[in-house]
XYZ file of C-alpha atoms in Angstrom:
632
model
C -115.809 -40.902 -6.488
C -115.551 -38.404 -9.573
C -112.443 -37.983 -11.179
C -110.772 -35.342 -14.098
C -107.911 -35.408 -15.381
C -105.966 -32.037 -16.446
C -102.866 -31.466 -18.209
C -100.090 -29.537 -17.021
C -98.926 -26.785 -19.427
C -97.000 -24.432 -17.768
C -95.410 -23.921 -14.571
C -94.737 -20.165 -13.232
C -92.742 -20.982 -10.151
C -92.932 -19.217 -7.017
C -90.049 -16.756 -5.937
C -89.903 -14.307 -3.319
C -90.488 -11.035 -5.538
C -93.512 -12.338 -7.422
C -94.904 -13.942 -3.846
C -96.952 -16.432 -5.881
C -96.860 -19.312 -8.115
C -99.238 -20.598 -11.256
C -99.900 -23.269 -13.094
C -101.667 -23.255 -16.710
C -103.808 -26.691 -16.956
C -105.979 -27.729 -19.791
C -108.766 -29.946 -18.481
C -110.809 -32.688 -20.375
C -112.996 -30.372 -22.473
C -109.638 -28.700 -23.695
C -110.537 -25.908 -21.615
C -107.418 -23.876 -20.479
C -107.247 -22.822 -17.150
C -104.673 -20.556 -14.794
C -104.689 -21.067 -11.041
C -102.452 -18.766 -8.776
C -102.077 -18.810 -5.423
C -99.929 -16.377 -3.132
C -99.847 -13.680 -0.979
C -103.189 -12.250 -0.350
C -101.947 -8.766 -0.971
C -100.330 -9.921 -4.578
C -103.465 -11.543 -5.453
C -106.235 -9.113 -4.586
C -104.540 -6.202 -6.769
C -104.670 -8.985 -9.598
C -108.286 -9.615 -9.431
C -110.880 -8.517 -11.988
C -113.695 -6.659 -11.216
C -116.089 -9.674 -11.757
C -113.588 -11.664 -9.738
C -114.081 -9.850 -6.249
C -117.401 -11.504 -5.227
C -115.976 -13.177 -2.282
C -113.339 -10.521 -1.757
C -114.544 -8.758 1.405
C -115.468 -12.410 2.898
C -112.196 -13.282 2.254
C -110.498 -10.635 3.832
C -112.973 -10.828 7.261
C -111.078 -15.209 6.959
C -107.623 -13.891 6.497
C -107.838 -11.330 9.456
C -109.086 -14.380 11.464
C -106.472 -16.663 10.511
C -103.912 -13.909 10.851
C -104.799 -13.221 14.310
C -104.602 -16.787 15.221
C -101.441 -16.900 13.849
C -101.707 -19.148 10.838
C -99.869 -18.721 7.321
C -102.245 -17.942 4.770
C -102.401 -17.677 1.058
C -105.083 -16.416 -1.242
C -106.479 -18.556 -4.226
C -107.707 -17.538 -7.810
C -108.105 -18.680 -11.317
C -108.721 -17.312 -14.935
C -110.108 -18.845 -17.812
C -107.774 -18.527 -21.037
C -108.941 -18.637 -24.367
C -106.900 -20.517 -27.207
C -105.489 -17.858 -29.248
C -104.465 -15.779 -25.986
C -102.862 -18.255 -24.480
C -101.000 -19.210 -28.012
C -99.629 -15.794 -28.062
C -98.467 -15.852 -24.566
C -97.124 -19.085 -24.817
C -94.679 -18.122 -27.189
C -93.699 -15.262 -25.103
C -93.013 -17.433 -22.287
C -91.060 -19.924 -24.476
C -88.714 -17.392 -25.964
C -88.191 -15.858 -22.125
C -87.732 -19.980 -20.916
C -85.345 -20.099 -23.537
C -83.373 -16.632 -23.156
C -79.624 -17.328 -22.017
C -77.925 -14.279 -19.915
C -78.668 -12.431 -17.178
C -81.982 -11.070 -18.388
C -83.739 -14.401 -18.058
C -85.236 -14.104 -14.924
C -86.474 -10.609 -15.147
C -88.316 -11.847 -18.619
C -89.666 -14.851 -17.014
C -91.158 -12.500 -14.254
C -92.227 -10.433 -17.268
C -94.273 -13.170 -19.047
C -95.588 -14.490 -16.126
C -97.131 -10.992 -14.708
C -98.611 -10.659 -18.156
C -100.903 -13.372 -17.701
C -101.834 -13.331 -14.181
C -104.131 -10.748 -14.122
C -107.866 -10.572 -14.483
C -108.056 -13.454 -11.776
C -111.428 -14.404 -10.199
C -110.704 -15.187 -6.337
C -111.452 -18.684 -5.386
C -110.540 -18.416 -1.553
C -108.085 -18.576 0.846
C -105.938 -21.357 2.965
C -104.407 -21.191 6.282
C -101.938 -23.433 7.650
C -100.502 -23.533 11.176
C -96.800 -22.820 11.776
C -96.353 -23.286 15.289
C -93.363 -21.246 17.509
C -90.701 -23.556 17.560
C -89.968 -24.931 21.599
C -88.185 -22.235 23.813
C -88.535 -19.212 21.772
C -90.244 -16.810 24.176
C -87.597 -17.764 26.560
C -84.627 -17.106 24.297
C -86.336 -13.852 23.148
C -87.067 -12.843 26.953
C -83.204 -13.914 27.826
C -81.638 -12.013 24.996
C -83.654 -8.776 25.971
C -82.397 -9.125 29.570
C -79.044 -9.188 28.097
C -79.743 -5.771 26.232
C -80.162 -6.872 23.042
C -82.454 -4.879 20.497
C -84.544 -7.453 18.540
C -86.392 -7.038 15.138
C -88.681 -9.216 13.199
C -88.188 -9.325 9.273
C -91.088 -11.691 8.000
C -93.001 -12.426 4.597
C -96.307 -12.958 6.673
C -99.178 -10.508 6.716
C -99.343 -8.116 9.268
C -102.177 -9.635 11.398
C -99.951 -12.944 11.437
C -96.791 -10.852 12.598
C -98.727 -9.338 14.972
C -99.969 -12.038 16.458
C -96.518 -13.980 16.324
C -95.451 -10.699 17.886
C -97.568 -11.369 20.982
C -96.857 -15.135 21.009
C -92.965 -14.286 21.850
C -93.689 -11.635 23.639
C -92.346 -8.946 21.343
C -95.681 -7.392 21.902
C -97.870 -7.119 24.763
C -101.221 -5.750 25.616
C -100.053 -1.891 27.349
C -98.041 -1.502 23.940
C -98.556 1.547 21.956
C -98.405 0.311 18.453
C -97.460 2.621 15.575
C -98.359 1.009 12.131
C -97.043 2.452 8.942
C -98.818 1.125 5.943
C -100.554 2.023 2.869
C -104.145 0.739 3.292
C -105.761 3.775 4.036
C -108.619 5.878 2.238
C -106.288 8.380 0.453
C -104.195 6.199 -1.209
C -106.961 3.699 -2.277
C -108.871 6.956 -3.455
C -105.444 7.684 -5.710
C -104.971 4.112 -6.718
C -108.325 4.043 -8.635
C -107.537 7.126 -10.774
C -105.124 5.396 -12.587
C -102.402 7.858 -12.436
C -99.147 6.460 -11.617
C -97.427 9.328 -10.895
C -100.278 10.967 -8.641
C -100.716 7.632 -6.939
C -96.849 7.351 -5.925
C -96.753 10.516 -4.622
C -99.950 10.353 -2.494
C -97.884 6.861 -1.429
C -94.809 9.136 -0.509
C -96.753 11.970 1.261
C -98.843 9.093 3.394
C -95.640 7.364 4.727
C -93.879 10.672 5.216
C -96.927 11.674 7.343
C -97.388 8.541 9.062
C -93.311 8.502 10.672
C -93.585 12.116 11.347
C -96.686 11.445 13.611
C -95.008 8.513 14.920
C -91.840 10.695 16.164
C -94.187 13.219 17.433
C -96.024 10.258 19.473
C -92.923 8.769 20.853
C -91.711 12.364 22.032
C -94.699 13.482 23.801
C -94.410 10.290 25.897
C -90.637 10.585 26.069
C -90.471 11.074 30.138
C -93.148 8.584 30.903
C -93.411 4.717 30.941
C -94.899 3.994 27.617
C -93.789 1.771 25.694
C -93.966 1.630 21.664
C -93.450 -0.921 19.046
C -93.644 -0.053 15.195
C -95.483 -2.010 12.983
C -94.672 -1.553 8.771
C -95.553 -3.745 5.872
C -93.487 -4.197 2.904
C -95.119 -1.819 0.505
C -94.725 1.088 3.148
C -91.070 -0.036 3.913
C -90.012 0.364 -0.054
C -90.975 3.620 0.257
C -89.595 4.288 4.113
C -86.190 2.749 2.566
C -85.487 5.582 0.083
C -82.804 8.038 0.620
C -84.915 11.014 1.939
C -87.019 8.937 4.283
C -84.429 6.271 5.691
C -83.068 8.559 8.292
C -86.336 9.266 9.700
C -87.565 5.860 9.564
C -84.626 4.525 11.538
C -84.938 7.087 14.154
C -88.549 6.416 14.998
C -87.396 2.284 14.837
C -84.747 2.801 17.267
C -86.925 4.675 19.683
C -89.479 1.704 19.627
C -88.963 -1.128 22.017
C -90.016 -3.396 19.200
C -89.893 -3.502 15.344
C -91.832 -5.860 13.131
C -91.469 -5.584 9.491
C -94.406 -7.688 7.643
C -94.735 -8.626 4.157
C -91.146 -7.741 3.243
C -89.163 -9.133 0.523
C -85.537 -10.779 0.567
C -83.895 -7.810 -0.705
C -85.670 -5.309 1.671
C -84.254 -7.527 4.544
C -81.262 -7.114 3.522
C -81.584 -2.868 3.267
C -83.092 -2.557 6.509
C -80.080 -4.982 7.927
C -77.629 -2.374 6.082
C -79.296 0.843 7.109
C -79.045 -0.531 10.943
C -75.560 -1.399 10.760
C -74.541 1.730 8.547
C -76.840 4.043 10.274
C -76.078 3.402 13.484
C -72.916 1.855 13.612
C -74.085 -1.235 15.554
C -72.858 -4.783 15.062
C -75.860 -6.601 13.529
C -76.799 -10.493 13.544
C -79.170 -11.796 11.512
C -81.084 -15.181 12.104
C -82.833 -17.161 9.258
C -84.018 -20.615 8.277
C -84.674 -20.310 4.592
C -83.636 -18.875 0.961
C -85.374 -15.835 1.553
C -83.108 -15.155 4.391
C -79.675 -15.937 2.521
C -79.711 -11.938 1.545
C -79.960 -10.600 5.258
C -77.579 -13.130 6.689
C -75.006 -12.089 4.309
C -75.349 -8.341 4.724
C -75.278 -8.493 8.661
C -72.010 -8.706 10.569
C -72.758 -11.860 11.543
C -75.198 -14.734 10.033
C -76.655 -17.517 11.984
C -78.640 -19.962 9.718
C -81.063 -22.618 11.334
C -80.911 -25.642 9.636
C -84.737 -27.218 9.214
C -87.328 -28.240 6.876
C -86.961 -25.157 4.334
C -83.573 -26.361 3.164
C -79.951 -25.674 3.803
C -79.554 -22.282 1.763
C -79.427 -19.933 5.143
C -77.006 -22.594 7.010
C -74.890 -22.225 3.887
C -74.648 -18.472 3.806
C -74.083 -18.321 7.634
C -71.233 -17.851 9.983
C -73.070 -20.107 12.588
C -75.571 -22.996 11.971
C -77.877 -24.050 14.821
C -80.201 -26.491 14.745
C -83.082 -24.801 16.646
C -83.844 -20.834 17.523
C -83.669 -21.496 21.284
C -80.042 -22.355 20.743
C -78.962 -18.831 20.263
C -79.217 -18.173 23.842
C -76.246 -19.846 24.483
C -74.264 -19.173 21.246
C -74.649 -15.198 22.384
C -74.919 -14.746 25.983
C -72.560 -17.999 26.923
C -70.300 -18.280 23.966
C -70.249 -14.687 22.834
C -69.135 -13.416 26.032
C -66.443 -16.260 26.370
C -65.317 -15.513 23.146
C -65.352 -11.514 23.613
C -63.149 -12.137 26.623
C -60.668 -14.619 24.881
C -59.933 -12.630 21.925
C -59.626 -9.298 23.976
C -57.014 -10.995 26.476
C -55.329 -12.834 23.801
C -54.624 -9.614 21.695
C -53.621 -7.794 24.593
C -51.367 -10.084 26.019
C -49.702 -10.602 22.908
C -48.923 -6.915 22.755
C -47.566 -7.022 26.068
C -45.367 -9.810 25.863
C -43.912 -8.799 22.434
C -43.085 -5.445 23.598
C -41.570 -6.575 26.700
C -39.495 -8.931 24.897
C -38.571 -6.846 21.957
C -37.713 -3.315 24.095
C -35.024 -5.215 26.134
C -33.386 -5.386 22.612
C -33.498 -1.644 21.778
C -32.272 -1.079 25.269
C -29.222 -3.232 25.204
C -28.334 -1.933 21.548
C -28.401 1.734 23.307
C -26.506 0.035 26.011
C -24.007 -1.050 23.941
C -23.541 2.157 21.795
C -25.333 0.748 19.219
C -22.341 -1.723 18.227
C -24.213 -4.708 16.825
C -23.820 -6.574 19.537
C -26.460 -9.185 19.909
C -28.146 -10.013 23.568
C -29.364 -13.195 22.892
C -28.796 -16.015 20.818
C -30.627 -16.524 17.280
C -32.401 -19.798 18.190
C -33.783 -17.665 21.456
C -35.631 -15.070 19.353
C -36.757 -17.348 16.810
C -38.513 -19.770 19.184
C -39.716 -16.915 21.280
C -42.923 -17.037 20.050
C -42.988 -20.271 18.584
C -42.396 -22.725 21.778
C -41.962 -20.789 24.926
C -44.862 -18.457 24.910
C -47.259 -19.742 22.434
C -48.978 -22.599 23.933
C -50.490 -20.860 27.271
C -51.841 -17.782 25.249
C -53.646 -20.956 22.853
C -55.131 -22.421 26.111
C -56.350 -18.994 27.316
C -58.217 -18.610 23.889
C -59.819 -21.927 24.015
C -60.761 -22.577 27.682
C -61.100 -19.331 29.550
C -64.033 -18.674 31.393
C -64.268 -15.537 33.560
C -67.910 -16.844 35.021
C -69.441 -20.335 34.386
C -72.405 -20.895 31.459
C -74.666 -21.021 34.176
C -73.924 -17.912 35.773
C -73.665 -16.005 31.953
C -77.302 -17.253 31.704
C -78.469 -16.054 35.447
C -77.124 -13.090 34.929
C -77.307 -12.025 31.419
C -76.295 -8.134 31.550
C -72.488 -9.531 31.963
C -72.802 -9.719 28.125
C -73.181 -6.175 27.777
C -69.295 -5.854 28.745
C -68.875 -7.299 24.879
C -71.292 -4.461 23.238
C -69.809 -2.196 25.638
C -66.355 -3.303 24.779
C -64.661 -2.905 27.924
C -62.016 -5.299 27.331
C -60.551 -3.859 24.056
C -61.095 -0.427 24.343
C -57.983 1.934 23.486
C -57.600 2.466 27.109
C -56.971 -1.218 28.220
C -54.725 -1.818 25.211
C -52.682 1.306 26.553
C -52.487 -0.311 29.869
C -51.517 -3.530 28.679
C -48.796 -1.686 26.410
C -47.769 0.416 29.514
C -47.456 -3.073 31.073
C -45.158 -4.210 28.847
C -42.940 -1.079 28.569
C -42.365 -1.020 32.679
C -41.812 -4.882 32.523
C -39.192 -4.635 29.990
C -37.251 -1.652 32.012
C -37.828 -3.780 35.172
C -36.139 -6.526 33.257
C -33.373 -4.980 31.489
C -32.222 -2.609 34.063
C -32.359 -4.391 37.524
C -30.424 -7.689 35.623
C -28.176 -5.556 34.263
C -27.309 -3.759 37.255
C -27.259 -7.052 39.426
C -25.064 -8.721 37.050
C -22.450 -5.821 36.630
C -21.386 -4.997 40.027
C -21.047 -8.326 41.110
C -18.862 -11.258 40.800
C -20.618 -14.327 38.883
C -18.415 -16.901 39.334
C -16.622 -17.910 42.489
C -13.275 -16.974 40.819
C -14.517 -13.443 40.765
C -15.374 -13.110 37.061
C -18.252 -11.028 35.668
C -20.814 -12.289 33.761
C -20.399 -12.116 29.795
C -22.923 -11.079 27.178
C -23.886 -14.717 26.764
C -24.543 -15.051 30.895
C -26.638 -11.602 30.606
C -28.357 -12.521 27.685
C -29.510 -16.150 28.893
C -30.806 -14.961 32.465
C -32.615 -11.959 30.925
C -34.257 -14.357 28.712
C -34.922 -16.751 31.373
C -36.609 -13.686 33.523
C -38.766 -12.963 30.463
C -40.209 -16.284 29.943
C -40.862 -16.485 33.692
C -42.351 -13.221 33.631
C -44.946 -13.577 30.589
C -46.340 -17.068 31.281
C -46.665 -16.100 35.026
C -48.496 -12.800 33.944
C -50.595 -14.778 31.928
C -51.471 -17.278 34.884
C -52.286 -13.883 36.677
C -54.847 -12.719 33.915
C -56.372 -16.556 33.571
C -59.473 -16.641 35.421
C -60.286 -20.470 34.786
C -57.750 -23.319 35.065
C -57.966 -26.769 34.086
C -54.672 -29.299 33.721
C -54.391 -28.029 30.020
C -53.778 -24.546 31.410
C -51.312 -25.899 33.970
C -49.514 -28.170 31.157
C -48.969 -25.152 28.694
C -48.007 -22.707 31.384
C -45.522 -24.569 33.371
C -44.617 -26.790 30.675
C -43.640 -23.921 28.610
C -41.308 -22.988 31.309
C -40.138 -26.198 31.690
C -39.599 -26.297 27.772
C -37.077 -23.788 27.932
C -34.774 -25.409 30.415
C -34.916 -28.612 28.666
C -34.333 -26.719 25.334
C -31.119 -24.449 27.093
C -29.499 -28.031 28.373
C -29.764 -29.844 24.820
C -28.806 -26.841 22.568
C -26.200 -25.931 25.166
C -24.221 -29.747 24.329
C -24.518 -29.120 20.767
C -21.234 -27.943 18.569
C -20.793 -24.710 19.642
C -20.591 -24.095 15.603
C -24.041 -24.478 16.038
C -24.848 -23.320 19.395
C -22.676 -20.287 19.156
C -23.271 -18.232 22.857
C -25.741 -21.159 24.096
C -23.003 -23.343 24.339
C -22.758 -25.348 27.893
C -24.322 -21.649 29.258
C -26.791 -23.316 31.532
C -24.977 -26.203 32.442
C -21.536 -24.864 33.365
C -22.352 -21.656 34.086
C -25.899 -20.608 35.038
C -27.293 -23.672 37.031
C -24.410 -23.784 39.394
C -24.747 -19.771 39.909
C -27.162 -18.855 43.115
C -27.319 -15.414 41.567
C -28.636 -16.903 38.495
C -31.655 -18.358 40.691
C -32.109 -15.248 42.903
C -32.276 -12.891 40.051
C -34.783 -14.886 37.716
C -37.329 -15.286 41.310
C -36.590 -11.327 42.249
C -37.014 -9.605 38.574
C -39.481 -12.187 37.725
C -41.890 -11.022 40.599
C -40.747 -7.300 40.257
C -42.289 -7.675 36.561
C -45.939 -9.168 37.840
C -46.283 -7.046 41.011
C -47.534 -4.232 39.562
C -50.677 -5.942 37.559
C -50.769 -7.863 40.633
C -51.009 -4.838 42.923
C -53.772 -2.882 40.569
C -55.907 -6.215 40.169
C -56.294 -6.554 43.864
C -56.947 -2.791 44.043
C -59.613 -2.822 41.011
C -61.521 -6.381 42.926
C -61.406 -4.308 46.284
C -62.375 -0.726 45.422
C -63.325 -0.778 41.809
C -64.913 -4.208 41.197
C -66.465 -4.788 37.635
C -69.734 -7.196 37.490
C -67.916 -10.077 36.810
C -65.474 -9.598 39.803
C -68.338 -9.333 42.283
C -70.410 -12.199 40.326
C -67.105 -14.712 41.227
C -67.233 -13.243 44.859
C -70.601 -14.163 45.063
C -70.308 -17.850 43.569
C -66.811 -18.921 44.256
C -66.671 -17.491 48.160
C -70.182 -18.057 48.299
C -71.045 -14.281 49.296
C -74.641 -15.077 48.380
C -75.147 -16.271 52.103
C -72.773 -14.438 53.756
C -73.591 -11.081 52.519
C -77.297 -11.096 51.193
C -77.113 -7.530 50.601
C -74.526 -7.687 47.745
C -76.480 -10.779 46.320
C -79.429 -8.907 46.260
C -77.814 -5.796 44.895
C -75.805 -7.870 42.151
C -79.416 -9.597 41.092
C -80.851 -6.166 40.482
C -77.938 -5.320 38.145
C -78.058 -8.783 36.678
C -80.438 -7.859 33.625
C -80.995 -5.017 31.392
C -84.194 -3.154 31.953
C -85.545 -4.771 29.162
C -89.235 -3.626 27.376
C -89.971 -6.855 25.574
C -90.003 -10.383 26.473
C -92.415 -12.198 29.154
C -90.408 -11.147 31.776
C -91.379 -7.116 30.721
C -94.822 -8.153 30.109
C -94.854 -10.052 33.761
C -93.391 -6.806 35.435
C -96.075 -4.710 33.232
C -98.782 -6.663 34.172
C -98.014 -6.372 37.889
C -97.580 -2.542 37.591
C -100.964 -2.384 36.077
C -102.604 -4.144 38.633
C -100.820 -2.033 41.396
C -102.001 1.243 39.733
C -105.334 -0.123 39.759
C -105.495 -1.043 43.319
C -103.899 2.116 44.050
C -106.772 4.241 42.044
C -109.633 2.114 43.786
C -108.055 2.842 47.154
C -107.725 6.603 46.447
C -111.377 6.678 45.030
C -112.596 5.002 48.400
C -110.738 7.478 50.530
C -112.384 10.498 48.162
C -115.964 8.828 48.410
C -115.261 8.318 52.320
C -113.872 11.703 52.920
C -116.972 13.201 50.721
C -119.686 11.635 52.808
C -117.975 12.729 56.338
C -118.182 16.411 54.875
C -121.957 15.772 53.921
């Protein structure tokens, strides 16, 4: 076997902007070579005229590899003479030893100056299969109503093939391809006039975007489905200020968007364009260092841990091991978290408004004398002990529907993007609930205690009795309210809700036996005054029920006459309505998914539709042929 020994002189490292890497070597004969590998588009534009002998054949092979879904690289080399290398090496060492923010720029400029006049050697192709479950995950996300864009550094053919593999593209889709690979741009590039070349490129991209808008507009009323495919060079012009709005509008109107050969900066810019241009919540998923900018720019960043390092994970908000886990992260946990946080915030408005307004009413009732209704410790511990644990349990464990149902009815996820549970109307309803409950608690309790003897001796209740009773009613009302708002009960919910109420009575008894200098108005108020009095227990029951009755009645009416999707699904699953009422089951199953245009479900439906259309045309042609034969 013949061995050759090479000496490594310089290493020009890969980065996502250069899209290539090179090494400078010296062989046994003291001949110096530069070997370069990188993206085909980058290598081809750096070839010398004498080095293009295999360019066309290599492009054919690259197209075949791309169609097969393989990741490709082009290889090239260049011979260097001693003098030219020495001059360049001085420039490279000077750039390498530079300290400051310009170091990377000078290194790139030094590398670019020698990576020219290359001779093409050939190309390589590496298989990079999709992870298991990716097509199924994309299909489920599409059925849930999410818009999916692909931003990749792969060449266009590879990106399109991957699009077909994961059902982002299908055969009946009309592809709008925006690229600078056309005769006009090529001819302008041969003129060596940079300004003219840039002008032709910009005009070409504008024309292609305009033509794309026209195609989509013509088929707007039909079932035609469009996919937009744009490469990195074209995207650079499309993201300029005078064209980015046109590009965004076209992309939004297409079912699939694939941006290929894009740099990390372009990934971040596209993400920002969607986020700011449409005001949508964006989620970026990536597994490598090239995706860090995109992940940080998006509202929600998800990093996939894998062989490409941990940079994406470290920059992300959530980390997952495989892409398919995104299905449960969004459709299940995303839906649950939205419902939990929405209910929590609205409940905080409700309980604090209810509690706080009773203090305001009492000040007006006492002619603003400054007399306090509640003991100081009562007010301090309201949000700390007596009403905090139930809402925390709801925020951690609440599930309006189970995980399996979320996946079976993915359209329920749209309650979040449509903001059905945290809109101003819903917040106002919870505020109104708090205001009405405060009115019921204060005025009903005051009227009961004002006109009735509290003790057997005929004495009426004092402020300390009125305050403790009203506080007890509020504790019962707000904790029962969260019980009514909870859909999924575990032993933890029961312990926190009923335990919080019990904790109030325990606190009142222990605090009441402490020295009156400390307990002040609460001294012996429960043991000696409240507990023996039937009117106290009756008031707690009647007023507590009156506070929660409006919410209960409105909830019953809504479920009966204006049910939301999760109400119907709860009845179908938990009351077995799928067997008792198959019509309701069939109707809800039709609503269970968004009308998706991507994913293998949409592809299967499109195939069935095409088959039916062909059968119908054949039957129509046979009928016309038969009718014409009879006429003859």
